[in-house]
Tab-separated table of C-alpha atoms in Angstrom:
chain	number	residue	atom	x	y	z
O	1	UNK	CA	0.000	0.000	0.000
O	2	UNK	CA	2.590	2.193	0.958
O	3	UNK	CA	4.383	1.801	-2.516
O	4	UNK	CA	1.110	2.840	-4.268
O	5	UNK	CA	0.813	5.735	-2.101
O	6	UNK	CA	4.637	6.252	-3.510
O	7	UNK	CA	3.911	6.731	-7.009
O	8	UNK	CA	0.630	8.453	-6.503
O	9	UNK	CA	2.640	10.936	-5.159
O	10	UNK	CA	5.583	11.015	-7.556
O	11	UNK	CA	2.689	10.980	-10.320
O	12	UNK	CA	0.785	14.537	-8.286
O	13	UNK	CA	4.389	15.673	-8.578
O	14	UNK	CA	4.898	15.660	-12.157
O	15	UNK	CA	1.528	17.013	-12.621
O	16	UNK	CA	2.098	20.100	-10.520
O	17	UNK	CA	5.582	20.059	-12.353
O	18	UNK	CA	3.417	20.081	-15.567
O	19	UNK	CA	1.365	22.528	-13.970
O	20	UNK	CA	4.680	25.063	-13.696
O	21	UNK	CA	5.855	24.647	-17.176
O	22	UNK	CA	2.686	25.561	-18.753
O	23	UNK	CA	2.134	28.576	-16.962
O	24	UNK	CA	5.344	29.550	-17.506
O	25	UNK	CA	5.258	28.973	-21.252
O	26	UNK	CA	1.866	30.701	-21.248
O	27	UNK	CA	3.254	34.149	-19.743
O	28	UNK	CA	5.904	34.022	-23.112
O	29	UNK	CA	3.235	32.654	-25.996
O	30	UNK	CA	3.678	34.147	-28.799
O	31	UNK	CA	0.251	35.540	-29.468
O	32	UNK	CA	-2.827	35.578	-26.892
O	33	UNK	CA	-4.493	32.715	-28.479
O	34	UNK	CA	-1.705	30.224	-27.998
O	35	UNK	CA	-1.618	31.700	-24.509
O	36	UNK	CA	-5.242	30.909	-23.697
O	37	UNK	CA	-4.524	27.556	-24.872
O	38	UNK	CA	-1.623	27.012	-22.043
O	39	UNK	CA	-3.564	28.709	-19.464
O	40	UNK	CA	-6.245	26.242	-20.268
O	41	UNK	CA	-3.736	22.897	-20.335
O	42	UNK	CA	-2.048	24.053	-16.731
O	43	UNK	CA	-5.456	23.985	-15.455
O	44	UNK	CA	-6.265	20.772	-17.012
O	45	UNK	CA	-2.485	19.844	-15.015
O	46	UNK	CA	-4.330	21.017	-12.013
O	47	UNK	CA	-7.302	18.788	-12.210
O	48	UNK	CA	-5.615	15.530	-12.803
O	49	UNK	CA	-3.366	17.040	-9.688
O	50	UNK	CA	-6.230	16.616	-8.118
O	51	UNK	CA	-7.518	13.757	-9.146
O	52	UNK	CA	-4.389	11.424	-8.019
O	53	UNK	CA	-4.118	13.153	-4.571
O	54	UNK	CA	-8.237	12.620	-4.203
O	55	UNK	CA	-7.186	8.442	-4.073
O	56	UNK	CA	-4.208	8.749	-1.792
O	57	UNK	CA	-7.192	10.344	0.633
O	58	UNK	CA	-9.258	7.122	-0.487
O	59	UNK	CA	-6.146	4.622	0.415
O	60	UNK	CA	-5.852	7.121	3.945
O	61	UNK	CA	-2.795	8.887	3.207
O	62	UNK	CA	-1.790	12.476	3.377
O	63	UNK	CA	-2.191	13.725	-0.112
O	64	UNK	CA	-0.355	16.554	0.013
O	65	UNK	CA	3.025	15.115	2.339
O	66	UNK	CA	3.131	12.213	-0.620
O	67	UNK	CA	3.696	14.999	-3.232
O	68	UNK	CA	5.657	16.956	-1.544
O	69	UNK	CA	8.269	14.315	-0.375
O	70	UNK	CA	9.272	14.480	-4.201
O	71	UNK	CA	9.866	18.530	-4.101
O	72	UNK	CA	12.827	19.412	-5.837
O	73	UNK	CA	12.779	15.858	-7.768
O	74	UNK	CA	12.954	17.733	-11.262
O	75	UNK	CA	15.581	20.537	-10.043
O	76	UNK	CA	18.739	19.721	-11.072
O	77	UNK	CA	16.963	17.925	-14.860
O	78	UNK	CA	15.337	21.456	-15.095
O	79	UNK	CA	18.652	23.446	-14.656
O	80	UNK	CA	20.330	21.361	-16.999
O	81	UNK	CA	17.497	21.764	-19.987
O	82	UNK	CA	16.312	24.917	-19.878
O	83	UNK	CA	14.350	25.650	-23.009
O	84	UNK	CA	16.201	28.218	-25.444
O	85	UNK	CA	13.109	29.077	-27.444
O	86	UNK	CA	8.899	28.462	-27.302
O	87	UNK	CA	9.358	25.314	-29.388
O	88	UNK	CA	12.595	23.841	-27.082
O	89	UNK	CA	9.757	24.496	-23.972
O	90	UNK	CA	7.285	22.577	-25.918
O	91	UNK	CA	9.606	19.905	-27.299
O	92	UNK	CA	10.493	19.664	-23.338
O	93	UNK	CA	7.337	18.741	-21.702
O	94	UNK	CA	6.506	16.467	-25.082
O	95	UNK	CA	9.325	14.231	-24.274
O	96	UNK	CA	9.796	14.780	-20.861
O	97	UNK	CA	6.294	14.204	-19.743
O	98	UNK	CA	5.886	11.425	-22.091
O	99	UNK	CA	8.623	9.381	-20.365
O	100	UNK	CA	7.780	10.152	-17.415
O	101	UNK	CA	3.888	8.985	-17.770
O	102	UNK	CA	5.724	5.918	-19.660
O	103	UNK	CA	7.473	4.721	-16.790
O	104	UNK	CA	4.381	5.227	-14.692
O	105	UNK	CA	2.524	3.095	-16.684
O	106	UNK	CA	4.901	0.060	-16.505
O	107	UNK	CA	4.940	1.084	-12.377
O	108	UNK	CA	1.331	1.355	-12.274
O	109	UNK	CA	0.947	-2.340	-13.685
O	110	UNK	CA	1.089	-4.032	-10.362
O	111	UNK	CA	-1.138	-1.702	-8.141
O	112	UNK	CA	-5.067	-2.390	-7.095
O	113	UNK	CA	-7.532	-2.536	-10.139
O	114	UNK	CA	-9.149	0.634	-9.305
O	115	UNK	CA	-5.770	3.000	-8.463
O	116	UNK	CA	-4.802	1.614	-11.786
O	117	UNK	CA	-7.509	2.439	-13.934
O	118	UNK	CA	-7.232	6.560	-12.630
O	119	UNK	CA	-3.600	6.520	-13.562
O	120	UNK	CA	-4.078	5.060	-16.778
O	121	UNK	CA	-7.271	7.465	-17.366
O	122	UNK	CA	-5.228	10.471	-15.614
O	123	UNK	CA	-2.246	9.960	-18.496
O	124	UNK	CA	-4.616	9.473	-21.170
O	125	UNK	CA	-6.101	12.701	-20.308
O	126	UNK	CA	-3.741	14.785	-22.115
O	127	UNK	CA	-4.638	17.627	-24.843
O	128	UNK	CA	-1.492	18.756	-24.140
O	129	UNK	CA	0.381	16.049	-25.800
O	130	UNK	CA	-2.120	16.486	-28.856
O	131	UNK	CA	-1.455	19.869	-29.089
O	132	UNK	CA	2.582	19.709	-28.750
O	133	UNK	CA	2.285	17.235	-31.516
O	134	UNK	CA	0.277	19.590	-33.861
O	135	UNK	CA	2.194	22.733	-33.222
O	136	UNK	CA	5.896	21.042	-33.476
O	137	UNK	CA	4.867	18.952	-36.419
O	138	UNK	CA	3.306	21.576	-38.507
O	139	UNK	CA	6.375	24.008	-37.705
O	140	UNK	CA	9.337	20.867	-37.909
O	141	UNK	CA	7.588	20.178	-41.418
O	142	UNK	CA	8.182	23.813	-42.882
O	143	UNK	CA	11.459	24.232	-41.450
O	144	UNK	CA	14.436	22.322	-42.119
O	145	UNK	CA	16.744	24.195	-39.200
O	146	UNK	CA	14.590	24.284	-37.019
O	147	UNK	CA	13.492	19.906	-37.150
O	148	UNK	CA	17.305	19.409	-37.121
O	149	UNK	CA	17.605	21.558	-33.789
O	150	UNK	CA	14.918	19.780	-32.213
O	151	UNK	CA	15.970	16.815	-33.278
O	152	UNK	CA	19.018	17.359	-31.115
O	153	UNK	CA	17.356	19.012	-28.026
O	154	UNK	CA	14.924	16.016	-28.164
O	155	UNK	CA	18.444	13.855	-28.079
O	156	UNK	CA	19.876	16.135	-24.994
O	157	UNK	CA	16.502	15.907	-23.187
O	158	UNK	CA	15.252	12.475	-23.574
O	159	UNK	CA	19.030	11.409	-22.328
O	160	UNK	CA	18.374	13.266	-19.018
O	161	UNK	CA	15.017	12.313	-18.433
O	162	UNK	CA	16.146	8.795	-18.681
O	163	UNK	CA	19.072	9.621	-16.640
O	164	UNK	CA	16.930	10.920	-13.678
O	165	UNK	CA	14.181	8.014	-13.546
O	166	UNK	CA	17.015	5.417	-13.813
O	167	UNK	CA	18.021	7.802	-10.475
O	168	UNK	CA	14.867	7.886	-8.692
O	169	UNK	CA	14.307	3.914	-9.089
O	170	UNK	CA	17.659	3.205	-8.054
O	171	UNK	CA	17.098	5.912	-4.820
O	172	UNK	CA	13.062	5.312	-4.045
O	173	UNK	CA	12.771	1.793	-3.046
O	174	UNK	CA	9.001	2.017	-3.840
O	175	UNK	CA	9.059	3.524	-7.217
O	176	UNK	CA	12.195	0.767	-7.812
O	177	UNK	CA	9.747	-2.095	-6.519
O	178	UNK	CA	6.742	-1.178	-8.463
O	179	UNK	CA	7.965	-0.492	-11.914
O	180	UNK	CA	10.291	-3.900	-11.761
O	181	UNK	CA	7.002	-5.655	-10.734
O	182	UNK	CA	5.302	-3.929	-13.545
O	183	UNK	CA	8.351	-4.622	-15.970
O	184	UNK	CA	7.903	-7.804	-15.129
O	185	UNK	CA	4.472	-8.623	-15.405
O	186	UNK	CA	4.726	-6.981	-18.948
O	187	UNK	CA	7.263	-9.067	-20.528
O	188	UNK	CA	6.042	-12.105	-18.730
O	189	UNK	CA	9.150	-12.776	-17.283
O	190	UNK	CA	10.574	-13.126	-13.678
O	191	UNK	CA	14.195	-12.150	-14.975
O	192	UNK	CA	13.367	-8.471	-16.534
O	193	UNK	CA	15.589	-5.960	-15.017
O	194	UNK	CA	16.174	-2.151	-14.869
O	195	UNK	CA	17.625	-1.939	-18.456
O	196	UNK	CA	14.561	-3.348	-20.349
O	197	UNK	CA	11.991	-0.785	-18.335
O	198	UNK	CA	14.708	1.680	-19.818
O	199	UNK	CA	14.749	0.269	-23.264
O	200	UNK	CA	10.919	0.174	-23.402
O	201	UNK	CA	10.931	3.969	-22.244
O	202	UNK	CA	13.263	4.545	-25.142
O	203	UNK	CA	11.584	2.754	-27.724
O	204	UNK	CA	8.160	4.420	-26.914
O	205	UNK	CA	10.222	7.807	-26.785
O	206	UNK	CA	11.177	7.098	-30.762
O	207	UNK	CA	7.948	6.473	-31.739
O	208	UNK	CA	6.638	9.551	-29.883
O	209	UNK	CA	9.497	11.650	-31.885
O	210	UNK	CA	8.317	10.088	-35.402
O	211	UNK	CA	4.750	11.456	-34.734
O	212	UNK	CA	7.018	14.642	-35.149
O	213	UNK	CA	8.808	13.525	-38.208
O	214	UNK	CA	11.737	14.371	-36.259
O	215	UNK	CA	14.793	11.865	-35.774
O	216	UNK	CA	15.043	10.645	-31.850
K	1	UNK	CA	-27.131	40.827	-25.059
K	2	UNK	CA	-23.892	42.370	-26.639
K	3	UNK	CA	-23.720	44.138	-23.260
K	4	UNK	CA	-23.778	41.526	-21.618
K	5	UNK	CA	-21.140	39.116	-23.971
K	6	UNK	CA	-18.754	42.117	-22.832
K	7	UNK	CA	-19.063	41.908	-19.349
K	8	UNK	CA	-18.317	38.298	-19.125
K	9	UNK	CA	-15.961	38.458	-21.540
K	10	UNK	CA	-14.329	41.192	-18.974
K	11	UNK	CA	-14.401	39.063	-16.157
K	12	UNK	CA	-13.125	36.083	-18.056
K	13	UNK	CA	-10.390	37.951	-18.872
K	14	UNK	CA	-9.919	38.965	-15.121
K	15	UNK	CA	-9.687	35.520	-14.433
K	16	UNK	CA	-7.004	34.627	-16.659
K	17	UNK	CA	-4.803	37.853	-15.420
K	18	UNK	CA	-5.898	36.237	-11.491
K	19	UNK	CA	-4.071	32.760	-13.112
K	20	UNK	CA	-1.115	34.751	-14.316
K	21	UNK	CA	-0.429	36.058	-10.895
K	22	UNK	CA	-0.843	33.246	-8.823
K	23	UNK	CA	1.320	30.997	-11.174
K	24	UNK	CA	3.867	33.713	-10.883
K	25	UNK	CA	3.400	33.806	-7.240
K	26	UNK	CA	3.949	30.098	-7.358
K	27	UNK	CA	7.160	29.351	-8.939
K	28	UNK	CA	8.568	32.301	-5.946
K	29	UNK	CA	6.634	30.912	-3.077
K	30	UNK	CA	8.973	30.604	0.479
K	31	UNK	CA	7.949	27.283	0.352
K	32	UNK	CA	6.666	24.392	-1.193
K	33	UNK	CA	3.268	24.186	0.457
K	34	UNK	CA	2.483	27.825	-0.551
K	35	UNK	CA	3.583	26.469	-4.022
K	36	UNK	CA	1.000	23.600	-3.744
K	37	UNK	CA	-1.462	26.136	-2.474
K	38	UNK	CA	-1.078	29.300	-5.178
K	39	UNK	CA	-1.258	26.146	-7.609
K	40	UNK	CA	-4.455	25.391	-6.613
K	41	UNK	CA	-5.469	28.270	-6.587
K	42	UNK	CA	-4.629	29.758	-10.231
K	43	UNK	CA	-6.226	26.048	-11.154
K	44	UNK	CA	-9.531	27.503	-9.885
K	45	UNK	CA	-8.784	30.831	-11.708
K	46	UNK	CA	-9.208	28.815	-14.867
K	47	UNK	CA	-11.782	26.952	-13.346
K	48	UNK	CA	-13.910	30.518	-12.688
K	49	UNK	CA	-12.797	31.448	-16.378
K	50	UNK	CA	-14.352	28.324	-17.843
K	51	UNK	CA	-17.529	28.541	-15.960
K	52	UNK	CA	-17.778	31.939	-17.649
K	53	UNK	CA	-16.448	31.467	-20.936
K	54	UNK	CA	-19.553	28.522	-21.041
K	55	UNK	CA	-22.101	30.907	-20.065
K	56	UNK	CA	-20.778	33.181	-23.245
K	57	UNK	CA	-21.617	29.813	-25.294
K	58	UNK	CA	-25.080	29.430	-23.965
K	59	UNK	CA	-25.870	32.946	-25.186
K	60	UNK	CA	-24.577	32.354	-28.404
K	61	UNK	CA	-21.336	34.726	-28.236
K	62	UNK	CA	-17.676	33.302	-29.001
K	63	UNK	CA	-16.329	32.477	-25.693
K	64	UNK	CA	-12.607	33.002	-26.702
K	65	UNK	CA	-12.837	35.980	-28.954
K	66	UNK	CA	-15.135	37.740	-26.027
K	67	UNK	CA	-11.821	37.214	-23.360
K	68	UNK	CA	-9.379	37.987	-26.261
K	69	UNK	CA	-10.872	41.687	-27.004
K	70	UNK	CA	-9.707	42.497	-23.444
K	71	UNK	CA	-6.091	41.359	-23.659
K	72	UNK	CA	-3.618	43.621	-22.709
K	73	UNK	CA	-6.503	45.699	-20.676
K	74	UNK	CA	-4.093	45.277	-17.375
K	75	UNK	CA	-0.713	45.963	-19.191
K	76	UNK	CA	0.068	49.133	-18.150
K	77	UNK	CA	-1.490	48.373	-14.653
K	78	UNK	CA	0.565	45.242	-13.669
K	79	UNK	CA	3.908	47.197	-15.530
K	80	UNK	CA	3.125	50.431	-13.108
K	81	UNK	CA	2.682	47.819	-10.313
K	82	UNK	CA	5.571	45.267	-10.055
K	83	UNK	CA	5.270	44.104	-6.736
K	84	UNK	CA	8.627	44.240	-4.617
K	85	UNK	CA	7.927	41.316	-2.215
K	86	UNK	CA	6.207	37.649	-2.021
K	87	UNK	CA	3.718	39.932	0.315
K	88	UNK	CA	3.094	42.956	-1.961
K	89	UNK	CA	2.288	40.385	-5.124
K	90	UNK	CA	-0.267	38.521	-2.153
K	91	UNK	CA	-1.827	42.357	-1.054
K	92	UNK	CA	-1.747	43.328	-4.921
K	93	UNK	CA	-3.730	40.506	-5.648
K	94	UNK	CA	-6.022	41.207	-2.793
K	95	UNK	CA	-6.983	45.246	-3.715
K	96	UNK	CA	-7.025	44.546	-7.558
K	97	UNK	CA	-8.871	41.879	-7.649
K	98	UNK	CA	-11.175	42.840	-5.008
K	99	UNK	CA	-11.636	46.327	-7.074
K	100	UNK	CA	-12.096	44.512	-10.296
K	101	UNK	CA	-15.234	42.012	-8.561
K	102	UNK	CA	-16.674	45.233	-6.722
K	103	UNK	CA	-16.912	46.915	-10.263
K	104	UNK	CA	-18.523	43.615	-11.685
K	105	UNK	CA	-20.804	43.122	-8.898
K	106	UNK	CA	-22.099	46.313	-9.324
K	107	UNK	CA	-22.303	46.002	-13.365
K	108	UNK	CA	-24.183	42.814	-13.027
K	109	UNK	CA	-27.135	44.068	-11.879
K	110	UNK	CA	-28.538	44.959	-14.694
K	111	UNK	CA	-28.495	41.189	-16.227
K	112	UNK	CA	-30.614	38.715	-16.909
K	113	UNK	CA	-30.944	36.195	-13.317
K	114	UNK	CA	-29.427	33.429	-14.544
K	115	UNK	CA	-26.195	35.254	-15.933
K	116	UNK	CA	-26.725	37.304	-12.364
K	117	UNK	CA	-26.528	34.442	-10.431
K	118	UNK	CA	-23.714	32.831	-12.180
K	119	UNK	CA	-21.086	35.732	-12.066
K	120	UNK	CA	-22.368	36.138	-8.006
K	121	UNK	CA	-21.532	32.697	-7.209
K	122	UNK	CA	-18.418	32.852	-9.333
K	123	UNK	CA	-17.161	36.037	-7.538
K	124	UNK	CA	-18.102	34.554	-4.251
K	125	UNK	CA	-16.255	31.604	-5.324
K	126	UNK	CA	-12.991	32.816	-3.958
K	127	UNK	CA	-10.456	30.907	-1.613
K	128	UNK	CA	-7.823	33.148	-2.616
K	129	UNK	CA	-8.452	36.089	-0.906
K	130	UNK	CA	-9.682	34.305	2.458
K	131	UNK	CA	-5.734	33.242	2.163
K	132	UNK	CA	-4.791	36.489	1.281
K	133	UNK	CA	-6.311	37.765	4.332
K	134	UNK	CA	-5.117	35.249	6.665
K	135	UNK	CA	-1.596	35.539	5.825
K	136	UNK	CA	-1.829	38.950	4.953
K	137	UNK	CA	-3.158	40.077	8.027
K	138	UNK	CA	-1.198	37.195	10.240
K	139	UNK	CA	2.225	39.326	8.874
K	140	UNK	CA	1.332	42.671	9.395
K	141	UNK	CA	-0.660	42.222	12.821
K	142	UNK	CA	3.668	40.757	14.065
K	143	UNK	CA	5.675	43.717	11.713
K	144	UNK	CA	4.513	46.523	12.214
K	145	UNK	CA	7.198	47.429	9.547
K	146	UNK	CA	5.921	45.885	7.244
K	147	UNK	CA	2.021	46.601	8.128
K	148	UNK	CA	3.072	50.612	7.358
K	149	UNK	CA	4.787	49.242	3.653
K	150	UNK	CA	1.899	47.571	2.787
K	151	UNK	CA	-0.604	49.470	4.051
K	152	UNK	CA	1.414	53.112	1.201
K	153	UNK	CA	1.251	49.709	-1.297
K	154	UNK	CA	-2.140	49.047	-0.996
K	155	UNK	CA	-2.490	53.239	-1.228
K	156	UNK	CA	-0.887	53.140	-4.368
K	157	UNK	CA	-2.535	50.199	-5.807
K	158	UNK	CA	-6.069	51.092	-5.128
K	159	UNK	CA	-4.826	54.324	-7.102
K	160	UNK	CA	-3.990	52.688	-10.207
K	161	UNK	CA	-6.877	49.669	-10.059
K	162	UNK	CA	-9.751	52.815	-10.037
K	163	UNK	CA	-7.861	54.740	-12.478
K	164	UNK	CA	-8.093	51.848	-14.519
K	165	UNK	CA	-11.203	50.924	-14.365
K	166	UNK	CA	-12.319	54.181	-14.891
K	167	UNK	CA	-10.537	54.235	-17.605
K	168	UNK	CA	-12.223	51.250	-19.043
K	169	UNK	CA	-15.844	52.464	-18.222
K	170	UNK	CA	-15.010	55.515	-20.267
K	171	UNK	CA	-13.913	53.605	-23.103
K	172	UNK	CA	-15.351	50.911	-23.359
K	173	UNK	CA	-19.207	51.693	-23.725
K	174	UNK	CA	-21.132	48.443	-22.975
K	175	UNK	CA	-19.020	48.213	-19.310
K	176	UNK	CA	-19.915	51.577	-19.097
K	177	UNK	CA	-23.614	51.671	-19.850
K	178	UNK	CA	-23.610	48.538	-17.340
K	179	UNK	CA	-21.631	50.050	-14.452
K	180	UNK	CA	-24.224	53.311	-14.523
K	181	UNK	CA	-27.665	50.843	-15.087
K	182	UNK	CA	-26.546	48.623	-11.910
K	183	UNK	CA	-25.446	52.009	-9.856
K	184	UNK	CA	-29.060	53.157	-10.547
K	185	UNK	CA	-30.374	50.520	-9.496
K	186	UNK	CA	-28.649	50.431	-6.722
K	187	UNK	CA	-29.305	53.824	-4.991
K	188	UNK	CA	-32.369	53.598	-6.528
K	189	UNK	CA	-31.865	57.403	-7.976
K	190	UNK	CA	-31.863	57.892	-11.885
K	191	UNK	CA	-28.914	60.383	-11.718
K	192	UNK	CA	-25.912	58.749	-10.232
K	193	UNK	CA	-22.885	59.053	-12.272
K	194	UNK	CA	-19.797	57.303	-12.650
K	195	UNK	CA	-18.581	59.433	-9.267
K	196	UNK	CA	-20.855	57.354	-7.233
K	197	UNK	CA	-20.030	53.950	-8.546
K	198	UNK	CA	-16.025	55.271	-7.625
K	199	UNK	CA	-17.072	56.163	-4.575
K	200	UNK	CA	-18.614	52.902	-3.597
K	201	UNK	CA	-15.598	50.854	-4.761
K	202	UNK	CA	-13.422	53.012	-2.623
K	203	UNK	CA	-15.274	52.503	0.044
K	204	UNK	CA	-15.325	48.883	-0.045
K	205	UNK	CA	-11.661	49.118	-0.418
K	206	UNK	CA	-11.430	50.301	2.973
K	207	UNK	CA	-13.280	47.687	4.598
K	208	UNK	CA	-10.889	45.456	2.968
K	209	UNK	CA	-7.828	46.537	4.072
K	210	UNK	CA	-9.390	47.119	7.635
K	211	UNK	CA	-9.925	42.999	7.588
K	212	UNK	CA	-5.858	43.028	7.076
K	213	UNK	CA	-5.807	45.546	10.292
K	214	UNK	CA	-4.188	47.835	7.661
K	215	UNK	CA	-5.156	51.679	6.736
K	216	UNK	CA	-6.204	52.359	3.473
C-alpha cells in the first residue's frame, strides 16, 4: 500500500511540475491565443493534480506530504534543460512528460484494479500532448533548421530524463519495486531488469518523436 | 445581449490575469506548500474562467474571442505595479482583484438572473483572498514594519486599479452603460454618475484593508 501511495505521489508531482511549465510557457506565448490555450492545459495539469491526490485520501494517506516528499525531484533535470526558445519548452514537456507517464505506466501495472484504472485514465487525459504534436509537427515540417535543432534538443533531453528516472528507481525503493514488478508482469518474465523498463521507455520515446517527423 | 457578452468576456479575462499572478506567485513561493497552495489556486482561476467562458456559449457569443478583445486591458497596470515582495504580489492581488469584482458586482445588476446568479456565485467563489487575508493580516498584525509598507502599497494600488477601471468604463461603452444601469439601481436614484459607482468601490476598499488591520 505504501508503494502505491509512492507513485501516486511522484505521479501529483509531475503534474504540478506540468502545472509550472505551462504557466510559464503561457506568460511568453507568442500571441494571446496560444496563450489561452496554455492557461487552459495548466489547469487541465491542475485537475488531474487533483484527481491522483483525491485516491491517496481514499487509500488514507496524506495527499499533500506524498507529493511533496518528491519537491525538488525535477531541479537539477530542469537546470540542466532549460528551453532556449517556445518550441525547445514545448519539445520539453513532449518528451519529458511522455517518459515520465511511460514509466508510470509500466509502475502502475502491479497496483489495485481501481488506483490503476485513474492513472491510466489520468495519463490518457492529455490535450497537451495532442497539441505539442500539432504545433511542433506543422512548424518541424516547414522548417528544415529548425526539425534538425529539435531533433538534437529532443536527443539532450530524452538522455536526461532517462538519466533521472534510472536515479529515482535506483534511490526510491518504492518507485524501484513497483515499476520492476510492472516490468515484469509486462514481458512475462521473472528475470526483466532495470535496463529493459529503460529500453521500453526509449523505444516508446522514438515512436513519440516520429509522430514529429523528427529523428530521436 | 452584446452588453452583456462584454461583461463576461471582462471578467473572463480577469480571471485569466488572477491565473497569471498566482502561477507567478507560485514558482517564488517561500515554500513548497504555498507552491502547492497558489497552484491550486490559479487552477480555480481557470476553473472561474471556464464557468464563464460557457455561459458566453449558452448565449450564443464566441467564448474566446469575447476574453481575447480584453487582452492587454491590465498591461500598463501590472507594468506600473511590479510588486517588490512575495507579500506585496499577495496584497496586490487582494486590492485589484477585489476592485475589479466590486466593479462587476455592481455592473451585473442589470443582467438577466441566470447570468446574475452565475457571475455572483463565481465572484463569491474565492479561496484566494480568504488566504490572502489570513496571511496577509497574520504578517502585518507581528511587523509593524511591514504593516506601514503595505498598508502606502495598498495606497498606491487602489490608485492605479480605479484609475483603470475608470478608464475602461469611459472607453469601453457596454461596461460603461452597465456600471451606470446597476449604480441606478442600486441607490435607486436615476442620476448617479460614474462618481458614485467610484465612490462605492473606494469605500469597499477600505473595509478590505481594515480585515488586514491595515489603513487604506
Amino acid at each position: 500500500m505504501s508503494d502505491t501511495l509512492e507513485l501516486l505521489g511522484f505521479i501529483a508531482y509531475t503534474e504540478l511540475t506540468t502545472f509550472t511549465r505551462l504557466a510559464g510557457a503561457a506568460t511568453t506565448a507568442p500571441t494571446p491565443e496560444h496563450q489561452l490555450r496554455l492557461v487552459r492545459l495548466a489547469g487541465d495539469a491542475v485537475s488531474r493534480m487533483e484527481r491522483i491526490l483525491a485516491r491517496i485520501g481514499e487509500l488514507d494517506g496524506d495527499p499533500d506530504a506524498q507529493l511533496l516528499a518528491f519537491d525538488g525531484t525535477f531541479d537539477d533535470y530542469n537546470a540542466r534543460t532549460v528551453p532556449g526558445t517556445w518550441w525547445e519548452n514545448l519539445l520539453k514537456g513532449y518528451v519529458g512528460n511522455g517518459v515520465a507517464d511511460d514509466f508510470c505506466r509500466i509502475a502502475v501495472d502491479g497496483l489495485d484494479a481501481q488506483t490503476r484504472a485513474l492513472v491510466i485514465e489520468v495519463l490518457d487525459d492529455n490535450r497537451n500532448a495532442e497539441m505539442s504534436v500539432r504545433v511542433l509537427a506543422d512548424a518541424a515540417s516547414g522548417d528544415a533548421v529548425l526539425a534538425s535543432r529539435l531533433a538534437l534538443w529532443g536527443r539532450r533531453l530524452v538522455g536526461d530524463a532517462l538519466g533521472l528516472l534510472q536515479n529515482l528507481a535506483t534511490r526510491n525503493d518504492a518507485l524501484g519495486r513497483l515499476v520492476l514488478d510492472g516490468a515484469r508482469q509486462r514481458a512475462g518474465a521473472a528475470d526483466v531488469d532495470q535496463s529493459w523498463v529503460f529500453a521500453q521507455l526509449t523505444a516508446e520515446h522514438t515512436r513519440r518523436m516520429g509522430r514529429l517527423g523528427l529523428a530521436a
